[in-house]
mmCIF file of C-alpha atoms and ligand atoms in Angstrom:
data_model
loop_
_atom_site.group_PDB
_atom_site.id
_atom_site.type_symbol
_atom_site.label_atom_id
_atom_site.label_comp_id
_atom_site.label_asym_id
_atom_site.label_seq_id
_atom_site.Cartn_x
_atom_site.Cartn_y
_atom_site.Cartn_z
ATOM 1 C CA UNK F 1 109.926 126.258 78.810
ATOM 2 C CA UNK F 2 108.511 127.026 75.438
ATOM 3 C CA UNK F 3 104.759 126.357 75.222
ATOM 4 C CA UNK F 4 103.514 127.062 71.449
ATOM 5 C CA UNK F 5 99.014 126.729 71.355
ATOM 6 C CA UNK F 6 97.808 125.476 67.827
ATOM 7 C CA UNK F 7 94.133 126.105 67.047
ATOM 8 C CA UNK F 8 93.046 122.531 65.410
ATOM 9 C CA UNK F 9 89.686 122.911 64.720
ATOM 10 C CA UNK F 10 89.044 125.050 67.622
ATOM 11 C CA UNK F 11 90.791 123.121 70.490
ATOM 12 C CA UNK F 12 93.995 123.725 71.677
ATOM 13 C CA UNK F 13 96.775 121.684 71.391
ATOM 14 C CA UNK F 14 100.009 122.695 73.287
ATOM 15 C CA UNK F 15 103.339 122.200 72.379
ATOM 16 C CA UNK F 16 105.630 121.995 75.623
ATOM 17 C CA UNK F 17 109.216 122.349 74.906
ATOM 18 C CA UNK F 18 112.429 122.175 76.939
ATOM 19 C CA UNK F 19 115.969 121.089 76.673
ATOM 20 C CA UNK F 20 115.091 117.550 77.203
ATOM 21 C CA UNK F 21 111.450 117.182 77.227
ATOM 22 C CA UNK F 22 108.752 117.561 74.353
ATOM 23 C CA UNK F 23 105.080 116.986 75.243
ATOM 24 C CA UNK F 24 102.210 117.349 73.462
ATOM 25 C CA UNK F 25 98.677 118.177 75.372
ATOM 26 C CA UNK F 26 95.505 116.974 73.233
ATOM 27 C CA UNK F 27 96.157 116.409 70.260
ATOM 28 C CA UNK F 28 92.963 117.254 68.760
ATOM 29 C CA UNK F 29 92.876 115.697 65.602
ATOM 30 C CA UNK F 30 95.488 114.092 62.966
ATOM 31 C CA UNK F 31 98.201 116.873 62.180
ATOM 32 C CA UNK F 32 101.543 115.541 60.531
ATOM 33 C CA UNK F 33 102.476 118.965 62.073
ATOM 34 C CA UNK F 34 102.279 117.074 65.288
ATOM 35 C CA UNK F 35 104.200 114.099 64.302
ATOM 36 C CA UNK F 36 106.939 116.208 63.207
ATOM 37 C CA UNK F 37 107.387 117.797 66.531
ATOM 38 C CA UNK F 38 107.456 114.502 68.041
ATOM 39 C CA UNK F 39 110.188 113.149 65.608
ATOM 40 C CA UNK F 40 112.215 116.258 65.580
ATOM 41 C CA UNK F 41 112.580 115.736 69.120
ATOM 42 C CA UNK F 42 113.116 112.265 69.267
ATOM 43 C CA UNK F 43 116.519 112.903 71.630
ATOM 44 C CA UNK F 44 114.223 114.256 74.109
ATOM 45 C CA UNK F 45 111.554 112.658 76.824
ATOM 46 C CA UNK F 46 108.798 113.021 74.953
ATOM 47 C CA UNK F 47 104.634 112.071 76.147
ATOM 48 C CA UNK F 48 101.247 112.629 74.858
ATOM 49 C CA UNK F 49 98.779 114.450 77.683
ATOM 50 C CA UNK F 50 95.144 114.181 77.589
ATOM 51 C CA UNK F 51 92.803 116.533 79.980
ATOM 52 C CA UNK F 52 89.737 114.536 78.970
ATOM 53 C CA UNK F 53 88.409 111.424 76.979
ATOM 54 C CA UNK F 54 86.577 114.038 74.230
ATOM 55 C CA UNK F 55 87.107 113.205 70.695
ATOM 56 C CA UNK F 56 87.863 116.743 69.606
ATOM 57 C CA UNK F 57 91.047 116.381 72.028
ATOM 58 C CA UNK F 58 92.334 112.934 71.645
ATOM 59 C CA UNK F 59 91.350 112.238 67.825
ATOM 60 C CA UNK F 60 95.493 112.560 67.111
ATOM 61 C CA UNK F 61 96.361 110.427 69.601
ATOM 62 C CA UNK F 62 96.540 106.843 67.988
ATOM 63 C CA UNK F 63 98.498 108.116 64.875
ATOM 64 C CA UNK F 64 101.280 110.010 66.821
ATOM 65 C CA UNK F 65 101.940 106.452 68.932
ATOM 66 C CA UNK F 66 101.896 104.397 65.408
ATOM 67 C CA UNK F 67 104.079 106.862 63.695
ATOM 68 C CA UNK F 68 106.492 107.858 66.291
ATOM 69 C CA UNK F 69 106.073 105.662 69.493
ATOM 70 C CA UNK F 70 105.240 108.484 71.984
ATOM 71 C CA UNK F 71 103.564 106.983 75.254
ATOM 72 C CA UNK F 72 100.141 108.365 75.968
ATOM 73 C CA UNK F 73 98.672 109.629 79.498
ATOM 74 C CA UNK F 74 94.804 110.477 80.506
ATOM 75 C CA UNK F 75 93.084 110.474 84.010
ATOM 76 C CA UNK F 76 92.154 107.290 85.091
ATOM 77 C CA UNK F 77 88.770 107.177 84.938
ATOM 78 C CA UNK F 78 88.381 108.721 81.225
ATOM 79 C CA UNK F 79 90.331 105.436 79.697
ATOM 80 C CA UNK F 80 86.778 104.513 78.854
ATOM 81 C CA UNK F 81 86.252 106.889 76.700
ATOM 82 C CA UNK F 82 88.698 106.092 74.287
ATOM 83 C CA UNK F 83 87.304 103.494 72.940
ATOM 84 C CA UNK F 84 83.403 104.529 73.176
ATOM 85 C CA UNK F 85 82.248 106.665 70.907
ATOM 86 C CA UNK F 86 79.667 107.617 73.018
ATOM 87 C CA UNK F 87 81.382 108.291 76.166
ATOM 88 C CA UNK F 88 84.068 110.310 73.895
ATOM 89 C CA UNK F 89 80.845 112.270 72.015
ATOM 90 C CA UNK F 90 82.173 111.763 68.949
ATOM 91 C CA UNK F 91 78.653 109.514 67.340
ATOM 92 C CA UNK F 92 77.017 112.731 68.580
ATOM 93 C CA UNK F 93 79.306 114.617 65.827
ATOM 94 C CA UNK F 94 78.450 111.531 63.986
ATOM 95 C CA UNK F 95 82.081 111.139 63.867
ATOM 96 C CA UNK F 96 83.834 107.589 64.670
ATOM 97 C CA UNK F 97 87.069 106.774 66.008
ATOM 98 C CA UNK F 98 89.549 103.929 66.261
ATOM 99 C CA UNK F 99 89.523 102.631 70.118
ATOM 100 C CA UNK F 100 92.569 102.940 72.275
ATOM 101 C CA UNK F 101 93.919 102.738 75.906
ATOM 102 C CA UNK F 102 96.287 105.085 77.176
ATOM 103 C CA UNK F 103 99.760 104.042 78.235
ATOM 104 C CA UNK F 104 99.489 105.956 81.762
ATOM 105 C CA UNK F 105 96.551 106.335 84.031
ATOM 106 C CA UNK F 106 97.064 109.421 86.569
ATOM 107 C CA UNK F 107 95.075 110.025 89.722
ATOM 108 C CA UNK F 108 94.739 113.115 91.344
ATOM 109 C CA UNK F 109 98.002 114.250 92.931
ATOM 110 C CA UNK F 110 100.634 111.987 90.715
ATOM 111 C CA UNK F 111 103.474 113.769 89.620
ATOM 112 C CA UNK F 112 103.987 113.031 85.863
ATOM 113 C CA UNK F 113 108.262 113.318 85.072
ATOM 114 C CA UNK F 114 109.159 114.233 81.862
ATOM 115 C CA UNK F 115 112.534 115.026 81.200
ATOM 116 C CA UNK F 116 113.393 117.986 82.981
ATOM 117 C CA UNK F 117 109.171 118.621 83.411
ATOM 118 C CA UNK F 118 107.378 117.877 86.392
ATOM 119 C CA UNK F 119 103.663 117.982 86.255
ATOM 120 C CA UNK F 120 101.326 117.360 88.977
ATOM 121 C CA UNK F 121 98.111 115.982 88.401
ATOM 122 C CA UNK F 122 95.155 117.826 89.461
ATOM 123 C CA UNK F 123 91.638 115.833 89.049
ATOM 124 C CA UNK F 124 88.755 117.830 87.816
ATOM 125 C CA UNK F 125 85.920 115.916 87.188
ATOM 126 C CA UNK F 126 82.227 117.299 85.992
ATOM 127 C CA UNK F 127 82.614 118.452 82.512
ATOM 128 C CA UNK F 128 83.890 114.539 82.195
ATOM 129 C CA UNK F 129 84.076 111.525 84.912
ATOM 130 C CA UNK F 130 88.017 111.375 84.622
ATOM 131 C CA UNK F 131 89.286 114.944 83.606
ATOM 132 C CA UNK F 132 92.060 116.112 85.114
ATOM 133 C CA UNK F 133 94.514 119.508 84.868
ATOM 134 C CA UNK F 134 98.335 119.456 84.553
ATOM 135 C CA UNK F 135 100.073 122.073 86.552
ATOM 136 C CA UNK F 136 103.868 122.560 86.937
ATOM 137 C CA UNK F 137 105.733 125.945 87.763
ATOM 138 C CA UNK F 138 103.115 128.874 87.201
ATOM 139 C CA UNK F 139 100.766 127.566 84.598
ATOM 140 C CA UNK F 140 98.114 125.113 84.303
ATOM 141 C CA UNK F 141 96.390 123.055 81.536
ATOM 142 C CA UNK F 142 92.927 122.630 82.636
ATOM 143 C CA UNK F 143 91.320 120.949 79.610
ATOM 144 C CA UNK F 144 87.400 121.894 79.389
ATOM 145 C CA UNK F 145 87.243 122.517 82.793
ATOM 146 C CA UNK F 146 88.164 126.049 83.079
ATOM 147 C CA UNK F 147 87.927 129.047 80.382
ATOM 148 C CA UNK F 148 88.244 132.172 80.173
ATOM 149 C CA UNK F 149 85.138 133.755 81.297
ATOM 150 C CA UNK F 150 83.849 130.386 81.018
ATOM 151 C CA UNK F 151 83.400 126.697 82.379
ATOM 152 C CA UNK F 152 82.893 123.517 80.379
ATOM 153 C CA UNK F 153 79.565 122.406 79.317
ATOM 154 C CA UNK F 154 78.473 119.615 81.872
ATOM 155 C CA UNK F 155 75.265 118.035 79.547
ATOM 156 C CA UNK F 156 77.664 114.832 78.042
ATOM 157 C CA UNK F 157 78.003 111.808 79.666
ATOM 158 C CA UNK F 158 79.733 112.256 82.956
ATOM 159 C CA UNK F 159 78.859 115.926 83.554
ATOM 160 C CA UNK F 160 77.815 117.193 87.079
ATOM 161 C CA UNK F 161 78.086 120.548 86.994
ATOM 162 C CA UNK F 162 78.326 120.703 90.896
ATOM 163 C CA UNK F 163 81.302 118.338 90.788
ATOM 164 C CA UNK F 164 82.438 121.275 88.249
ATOM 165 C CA UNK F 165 82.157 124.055 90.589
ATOM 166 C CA UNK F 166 84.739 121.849 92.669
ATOM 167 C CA UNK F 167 86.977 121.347 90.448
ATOM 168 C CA UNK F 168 87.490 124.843 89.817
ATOM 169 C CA UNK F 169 87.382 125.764 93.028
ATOM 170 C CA UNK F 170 90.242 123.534 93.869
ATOM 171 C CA UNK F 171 92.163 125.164 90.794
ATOM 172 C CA UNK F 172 91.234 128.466 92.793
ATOM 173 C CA UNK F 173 93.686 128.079 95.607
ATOM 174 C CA UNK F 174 96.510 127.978 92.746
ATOM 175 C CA UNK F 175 98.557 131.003 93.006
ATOM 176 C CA UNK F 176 96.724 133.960 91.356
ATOM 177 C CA UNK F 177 99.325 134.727 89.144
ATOM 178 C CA UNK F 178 98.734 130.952 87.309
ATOM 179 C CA UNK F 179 98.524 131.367 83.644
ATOM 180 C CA UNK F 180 95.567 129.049 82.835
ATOM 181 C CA UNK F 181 95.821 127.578 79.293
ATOM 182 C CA UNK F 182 92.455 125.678 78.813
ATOM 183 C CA UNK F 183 91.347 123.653 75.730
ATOM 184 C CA UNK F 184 89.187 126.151 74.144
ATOM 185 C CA UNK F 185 89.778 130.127 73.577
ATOM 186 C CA UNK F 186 92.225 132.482 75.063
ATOM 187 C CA UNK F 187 94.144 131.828 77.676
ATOM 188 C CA UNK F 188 93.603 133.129 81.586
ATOM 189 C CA UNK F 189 94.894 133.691 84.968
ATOM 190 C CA UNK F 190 93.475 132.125 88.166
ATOM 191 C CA UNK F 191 92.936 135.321 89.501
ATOM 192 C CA UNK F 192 91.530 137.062 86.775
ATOM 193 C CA UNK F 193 88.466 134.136 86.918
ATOM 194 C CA UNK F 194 88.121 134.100 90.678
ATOM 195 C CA UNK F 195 87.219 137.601 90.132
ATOM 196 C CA UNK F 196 85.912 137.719 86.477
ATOM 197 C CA UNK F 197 84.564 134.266 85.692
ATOM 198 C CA UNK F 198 80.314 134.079 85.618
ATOM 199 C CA UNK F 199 79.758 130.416 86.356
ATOM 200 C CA UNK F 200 82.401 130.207 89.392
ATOM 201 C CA UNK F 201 83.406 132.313 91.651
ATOM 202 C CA UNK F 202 85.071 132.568 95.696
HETATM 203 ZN ZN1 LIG Q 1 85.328 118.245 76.271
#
């Protein structure tokens, strides 16, 4: 599995490539770099992954389904969001955005098949009502949930930051060698936060 991170305006988007699956995870913004990956891989199973409804990770989203037809997928309860500007932040960036709904709505514990991909679905509400993580073999996606050294704010709409500290403890009892690719900075391990990380610890 190749997984390539591009820094669009400061939130990572992941590339997931295989044989016979191409995903993209929040795609930040508008990037024909992004719709090119999509339509070079056309051959393939390809899906568009959202960790949460914010507009600095699903403001690509509508253009990669008119362009190339790609099927998009967010956690149930952040649907909302993507067509409220408010609930998505973005008229607090005083930023607008053209409303959608998401082709798939995942719960926590649905196993998302992608090709030769399967991800599991882990929910991880309190930076946002509906955010979830994507795990499959040793790594996770956790969205604004989990950083390095670092948790997501929880002062938006939807944020409990004691729903938060769940969340990421239940992304604790991953394996410690999980390579944690979140949607902001560097990437992490489980165990380096459960040891390292200020905000949450064991
Ligand atoms: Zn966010």
């Amino acid at each position: 599995m190749k997984i390539t991170p591009l820094n669009i305006w400061m939130t990572n988007c992941y590339l997931i490539e295989t044989e016979k699956t191409a995903i993209i995870i929040d795609p930040a913004f508008k990037r024909q770099k992004l719709v090119d990956f999509l339509k070079e891989n056309e051959h393939k199973e390809r899906l568009v992954l959202i960790t949460h409804g914010h507009f600095d990770h699903i403001g690509g989203a509508v253009n990669l389904r008119e362009e190339t037809g790609v099927k998009i997928g967010i956690g149930a309860l952040d649907n909302p969001a993507l067509s409220d500007d408010d609930l998505n932040c973005a008229a607090s960036f005083n930023r607008s955005l053209t409303p959608f709904d998401a082709d798939y709505l995942y719960n926590d514990g649905d196993i998302v098949k992608v090709g030769d991909i399967e991800l599991k679905v882990i929910a991880t509400p309190g930076h946002t009502v509906g955010g979830v993580s994507y795990t499959t073999e040793n790594l996770v996606f956790t969205g604004d949930t989990l950083f390095k050294v670092s948790v997501g704010r929880t002062d938006f709409a939807g944020g409990d930051f004691s729903v938060l500290e769940k969340s990421i403890k239940k992304l604790y009892t991953l394996p410690d060698e999980t390579v944690v690719y979140p949607g902001h900075g560097e990437s992490t391990t489980i165990g380096f936060e459960k040891q390292n990380n200020p905000f949450v610890r064991l």
